[in-house]
Amino acid sequence: MTTSSPRPKTPLPGARVRGSASGRPIMALLDLLGRRGTLRLLWELRDGQPQNFRALQQSMGGASPTLLNSRVKELREAQLLELRPEGYALTARGLGLLDELGPLDRWAQNWARALTR
């Protein structure tokens, strides 16, 4: 008899998440962002233009429907993504997250340059 493991819950502040039992918001965010396909999904919606499921799947390089459905569900539960009549789009909070990741991207670019010297 085979049993399937329960579907992972959406990491949210205040709840136990992968790597942390504290429920600290930063740990929940890092767990959410570390899930396969999450950052790519956020990136593909960065311009604020909604995309329907099929277009989003194509823009993500043909991501599996199962993966995309899981990430969409999690990001909606985290209030970073919403479904509008014209398709999926980042919420104001989701766009704000991308703005906050800008300094981290600059740090990573500097780090990469330092490692190649």
Coordinates of N, CA and C in Angstrom, one line a residue:
M1 N 0.8 -1.2 0.0 CA 0.0 0.0 0.0 C 0.9 1.2 0.0
T2 N 0.6 2.1 -0.9 CA 1.4 3.4 -1.0 C 0.6 4.5 -0.4
T3 N 1.3 5.4 0.2 CA 0.7 6.6 0.8 C 1.4 7.8 0.2
S4 N 0.6 8.7 -0.2 CA 1.2 9.9 -0.7 C 1.4 10.9 0.4
S5 N 2.5 11.7 0.3 CA 2.8 12.6 1.4 C 1.8 13.8 1.2
P6 N 1.4 14.4 2.3 CA 0.5 15.5 2.2 C 1.1 16.7 1.5
R7 N 0.3 17.4 0.8 CA 0.7 18.5 0.0 C 1.3 19.6 0.9
P8 N 2.5 20.1 0.6 CA 3.1 21.1 1.5 C 2.1 22.4 1.6
K9 N 2.0 22.9 2.8 CA 1.2 24.1 3.1 C 2.0 25.3 2.5
T10 N 1.2 26.3 2.2 CA 1.8 27.6 1.8 C 2.6 28.2 3.0
P11 N 3.8 28.5 2.9 CA 4.6 29.1 4.0 C 4.0 30.5 4.2
L12 N 3.6 30.7 5.4 CA 3.1 32.0 5.8 C 3.6 32.4 7.2
P13 N 3.8 33.7 7.5 CA 4.3 34.1 8.8 C 3.4 33.6 9.9
G14 N 4.1 33.2 11.0 CA 3.4 32.7 12.1 C 3.2 31.2 12.2
A15 N 3.6 30.5 11.1 CA 3.4 29.1 11.0 C 4.8 28.4 10.8
R16 N 4.9 27.2 11.3 CA 6.2 26.4 11.1 C 6.4 26.3 9.5
V17 N 7.6 26.6 9.1 CA 8.0 26.5 7.7 C 9.2 25.6 7.6
R18 N 9.6 25.3 6.4 CA 10.8 24.5 6.1 C 12.0 25.2 6.7
G19 N 12.7 24.5 7.6 CA 13.9 25.1 8.2 C 13.7 25.9 9.4
S20 N 12.4 26.1 9.8 CA 12.2 27.0 11.0 C 10.8 26.7 11.6
A21 N 10.9 26.5 12.9 CA 9.6 26.4 13.7 C 9.2 27.7 14.3
S22 N 9.9 28.7 14.1 CA 9.7 30.0 14.8 C 8.5 30.8 14.2
G23 N 8.2 30.6 13.0 CA 7.1 31.4 12.4 C 7.5 32.8 12.0
R24 N 8.8 33.1 12.0 CA 9.2 34.4 11.7 C 8.9 34.7 10.2
P25 N 8.4 35.9 10.0 CA 8.1 36.3 8.6 C 9.2 36.1 7.6
I26 N 10.4 36.4 7.9 CA 11.5 36.2 7.0 C 11.7 34.8 6.6
M27 N 11.5 33.9 7.6 CA 11.7 32.5 7.3 C 10.6 32.0 6.4
A28 N 9.4 32.4 6.6 CA 8.3 32.0 5.7 C 8.5 32.6 4.3
L29 N 9.0 33.8 4.2 CA 9.3 34.4 2.9 C 10.3 33.6 2.1
L30 N 11.4 33.3 2.8 CA 12.5 32.5 2.2 C 12.1 31.1 1.8
D31 N 11.2 30.5 2.6 CA 10.7 29.2 2.2 C 9.8 29.3 0.9
L32 N 9.0 30.3 0.9 CA 8.1 30.5 -0.3 C 8.9 30.8 -1.5
L33 N 9.9 31.7 -1.4 CA 10.7 32.1 -2.6 C 11.6 31.0 -3.0
G34 N 11.9 30.1 -2.1 CA 12.8 29.0 -2.4 C 12.2 27.8 -3.1
R35 N 10.9 27.9 -3.3 CA 10.2 26.8 -3.9 C 10.4 26.9 -5.4
R36 N 10.5 25.7 -6.0 CA 10.8 25.6 -7.5 C 9.8 26.4 -8.3
G37 N 10.2 27.3 -9.1 CA 9.3 28.0 -10.0 C 8.8 29.3 -9.4
T38 N 8.9 29.6 -8.1 CA 8.3 30.8 -7.5 C 8.9 32.0 -8.0
L39 N 10.2 32.1 -8.0 CA 10.9 33.4 -8.4 C 10.7 33.6 -9.9
R40 N 10.7 32.5 -10.7 CA 10.4 32.7 -12.1 C 9.0 33.2 -12.4
L41 N 8.0 32.7 -11.7 CA 6.7 33.2 -11.8 C 6.6 34.7 -11.4
L42 N 7.2 35.1 -10.3 CA 7.2 36.5 -10.0 C 7.8 37.3 -11.1
W43 N 9.0 36.8 -11.6 CA 9.7 37.5 -12.6 C 8.9 37.7 -13.9
E44 N 8.2 36.7 -14.3 CA 7.4 36.8 -15.5 C 6.2 37.8 -15.4
L45 N 5.8 38.1 -14.2 CA 4.7 39.0 -14.0 C 5.2 40.4 -13.5
R46 N 6.5 40.6 -13.6 CA 7.1 41.9 -13.0 C 6.6 43.1 -13.7
D47 N 6.2 43.1 -15.0 CA 5.8 44.3 -15.7 C 4.3 44.7 -15.3
G48 N 3.7 44.0 -14.5 CA 2.3 44.3 -14.0 C 1.2 44.0 -15.0
Q49 N 1.6 43.4 -16.1 CA 0.6 43.0 -17.1 C 0.1 41.6 -16.8
P50 N -1.2 41.4 -16.6 CA -1.8 40.1 -16.3 C -1.6 39.1 -17.5
Q51 N -1.4 37.8 -17.1 CA -1.3 36.8 -18.1 C -2.3 35.6 -17.8
N52 N -2.9 35.0 -18.8 CA -3.7 33.9 -18.5 C -2.8 32.7 -18.2
F53 N -3.4 31.6 -17.8 CA -2.6 30.4 -17.4 C -1.7 29.9 -18.5
R54 N -2.3 29.8 -19.7 CA -1.5 29.2 -20.8 C -0.3 30.1 -21.2
A55 N -0.5 31.5 -21.2 CA 0.5 32.4 -21.5 C 1.6 32.4 -20.5
L56 N 1.2 32.3 -19.2 CA 2.1 32.3 -18.1 C 2.9 31.0 -18.2
Q57 N 2.3 29.9 -18.5 CA 3.0 28.6 -18.6 C 4.1 28.7 -19.7
Q58 N 3.7 29.3 -20.8 CA 4.7 29.4 -21.9 C 5.8 30.4 -21.6
S59 N 5.5 31.5 -20.9 CA 6.5 32.4 -20.6 C 7.5 31.8 -19.5
M60 N 7.0 30.8 -18.8 CA 7.9 30.1 -17.9 C 8.6 28.9 -18.5
G61 N 8.7 28.9 -19.8 CA 9.4 27.8 -20.5 C 8.7 26.5 -20.5
G62 N 7.4 26.5 -20.5 CA 6.6 25.3 -20.5 C 6.6 24.6 -19.2
A63 N 6.5 25.3 -18.1 CA 6.4 24.7 -16.8 C 5.2 23.8 -16.7
S64 N 5.3 22.7 -15.9 CA 4.3 21.7 -15.9 C 3.0 22.4 -15.2
P65 N 1.8 22.0 -15.7 CA 0.6 22.6 -15.1 C 0.5 22.3 -13.6
T66 N 1.0 21.2 -13.2 CA 0.9 20.9 -11.7 C 1.8 21.8 -10.9
L67 N 3.0 22.1 -11.4 CA 3.9 23.0 -10.7 C 3.3 24.4 -10.7
L68 N 2.9 24.8 -11.9 CA 2.3 26.2 -12.0 C 1.1 26.4 -11.1
N69 N 0.2 25.4 -11.1 CA -1.0 25.5 -10.3 C -0.6 25.6 -8.8
S70 N 0.4 24.8 -8.4 CA 0.8 24.9 -7.0 C 1.4 26.2 -6.6
R71 N 2.2 26.8 -7.5 CA 2.8 28.1 -7.2 C 1.8 29.2 -7.2
V72 N 0.9 29.1 -8.2 CA -0.2 30.1 -8.3 C -1.0 30.1 -7.0
K73 N -1.4 28.9 -6.5 CA -2.2 28.8 -5.3 C -1.5 29.3 -4.1
E74 N -0.2 29.0 -4.0 CA 0.6 29.5 -2.9 C 0.7 31.0 -2.9
L75 N 1.0 31.6 -4.0 CA 1.2 33.0 -4.1 C -0.1 33.8 -3.9
R76 N -1.2 33.1 -4.3 CA -2.5 33.8 -4.0 C -2.8 33.7 -2.5
E77 N -2.5 32.6 -1.9 CA -2.7 32.5 -0.4 C -1.8 33.5 0.3
A78 N -0.6 33.8 -0.2 CA 0.3 34.7 0.4 C 0.0 36.1 0.0
Q79 N -1.1 36.4 -0.8 CA -1.5 37.7 -1.2 C -0.5 38.4 -2.0
L80 N 0.3 37.7 -2.8 CA 1.3 38.2 -3.7 C 0.8 38.2 -5.2
L81 N -0.2 37.4 -5.4 CA -0.7 37.2 -6.8 C -2.3 37.2 -6.7
E82 N -2.9 37.7 -7.7 CA -4.4 37.7 -7.8 C -4.8 37.3 -9.2
L83 N -6.0 36.8 -9.3 CA -6.6 36.5 -10.5 C -7.6 37.6 -10.9
R84 N -7.3 38.3 -12.0 CA -8.1 39.4 -12.5 C -8.9 38.8 -13.7
P85 N -9.9 39.5 -14.2 CA -10.6 39.0 -15.4 C -9.7 38.8 -16.6
E86 N -8.6 39.6 -16.7 CA -7.7 39.4 -17.8 C -6.6 38.4 -17.6
G87 N -6.5 37.9 -16.4 CA -5.4 36.9 -16.1 C -4.8 37.1 -14.7
Y88 N -3.7 36.4 -14.5 CA -3.0 36.5 -13.2 C -2.1 37.7 -13.2
A89 N -2.0 38.4 -12.1 CA -1.1 39.5 -11.9 C -0.6 39.6 -10.5
L90 N 0.5 40.3 -10.3 CA 1.0 40.5 -9.0 C 0.1 41.6 -8.3
T91 N -0.1 41.4 -7.0 CA -0.8 42.4 -6.2 C 0.2 43.5 -5.9
A92 N -0.3 44.6 -5.3 CA 0.6 45.7 -4.9 C 1.7 45.1 -4.0
R93 N 1.3 44.2 -3.1 CA 2.3 43.6 -2.2 C 3.3 42.8 -3.0
G94 N 2.9 42.1 -4.0 CA 3.8 41.3 -4.9 C 4.8 42.2 -5.6
L95 N 4.3 43.3 -6.2 CA 5.2 44.3 -6.9 C 6.1 44.9 -5.9
G96 N 5.7 45.2 -4.7 CA 6.5 45.7 -3.6 C 7.7 44.8 -3.3
L97 N 7.3 43.5 -3.2 CA 8.4 42.5 -3.0 C 9.5 42.5 -4.0
L98 N 9.1 42.6 -5.3 CA 10.1 42.7 -6.4 C 10.9 44.0 -6.2
D99 N 10.3 45.1 -5.8 CA 11.1 46.3 -5.6 C 12.1 46.1 -4.5
E100 N 11.7 45.4 -3.4 CA 12.6 45.1 -2.3 C 13.8 44.1 -2.7
L101 N 13.5 43.3 -3.7 CA 14.6 42.4 -4.1 C 15.6 43.0 -4.9
G102 N 15.4 44.3 -5.4 CA 16.4 45.0 -6.2 C 17.7 45.1 -5.5
P103 N 17.8 45.6 -4.3 CA 19.1 45.7 -3.6 C 19.8 44.3 -3.4
L104 N 19.0 43.3 -3.2 CA 19.6 42.0 -3.1 C 20.2 41.6 -4.5
D105 N 19.5 41.9 -5.5 CA 20.1 41.6 -6.9 C 21.4 42.4 -7.1
R106 N 21.4 43.6 -6.7 CA 22.7 44.4 -6.8 C 23.8 43.8 -6.0
W107 N 23.5 43.4 -4.8 CA 24.5 42.7 -3.9 C 25.0 41.5 -4.6
A108 N 24.1 40.7 -5.2 CA 24.5 39.4 -5.9 C 25.4 39.7 -7.1
Q109 N 25.1 40.8 -7.8 CA 25.9 41.1 -9.0 C 27.3 41.5 -8.5
N110 N 27.4 42.3 -7.4 CA 28.7 42.7 -6.9 C 29.5 41.5 -6.4
W111 N 28.8 40.6 -5.8 CA 29.4 39.3 -5.3 C 30.0 38.5 -6.4
A112 N 29.2 38.4 -7.5 CA 29.6 37.6 -8.7 C 30.9 38.2 -9.2
R113 N 30.9 39.5 -9.3 CA 32.1 40.2 -9.9 C 33.3 40.0 -9.0
A114 N 33.1 40.0 -7.7 CA 34.2 39.8 -6.7 C 34.8 38.4 -6.8
L115 N 33.9 37.5 -7.1 CA 34.4 36.1 -7.2 C 35.2 35.8 -8.5
T116 N 35.0 36.6 -9.5 CA 35.7 36.4 -10.7 C 37.0 37.1 -10.8
R117 N 37.4 37.9 -9.8 CA 38.6 38.6 -9.8 C 39.8 37.7 -9.4

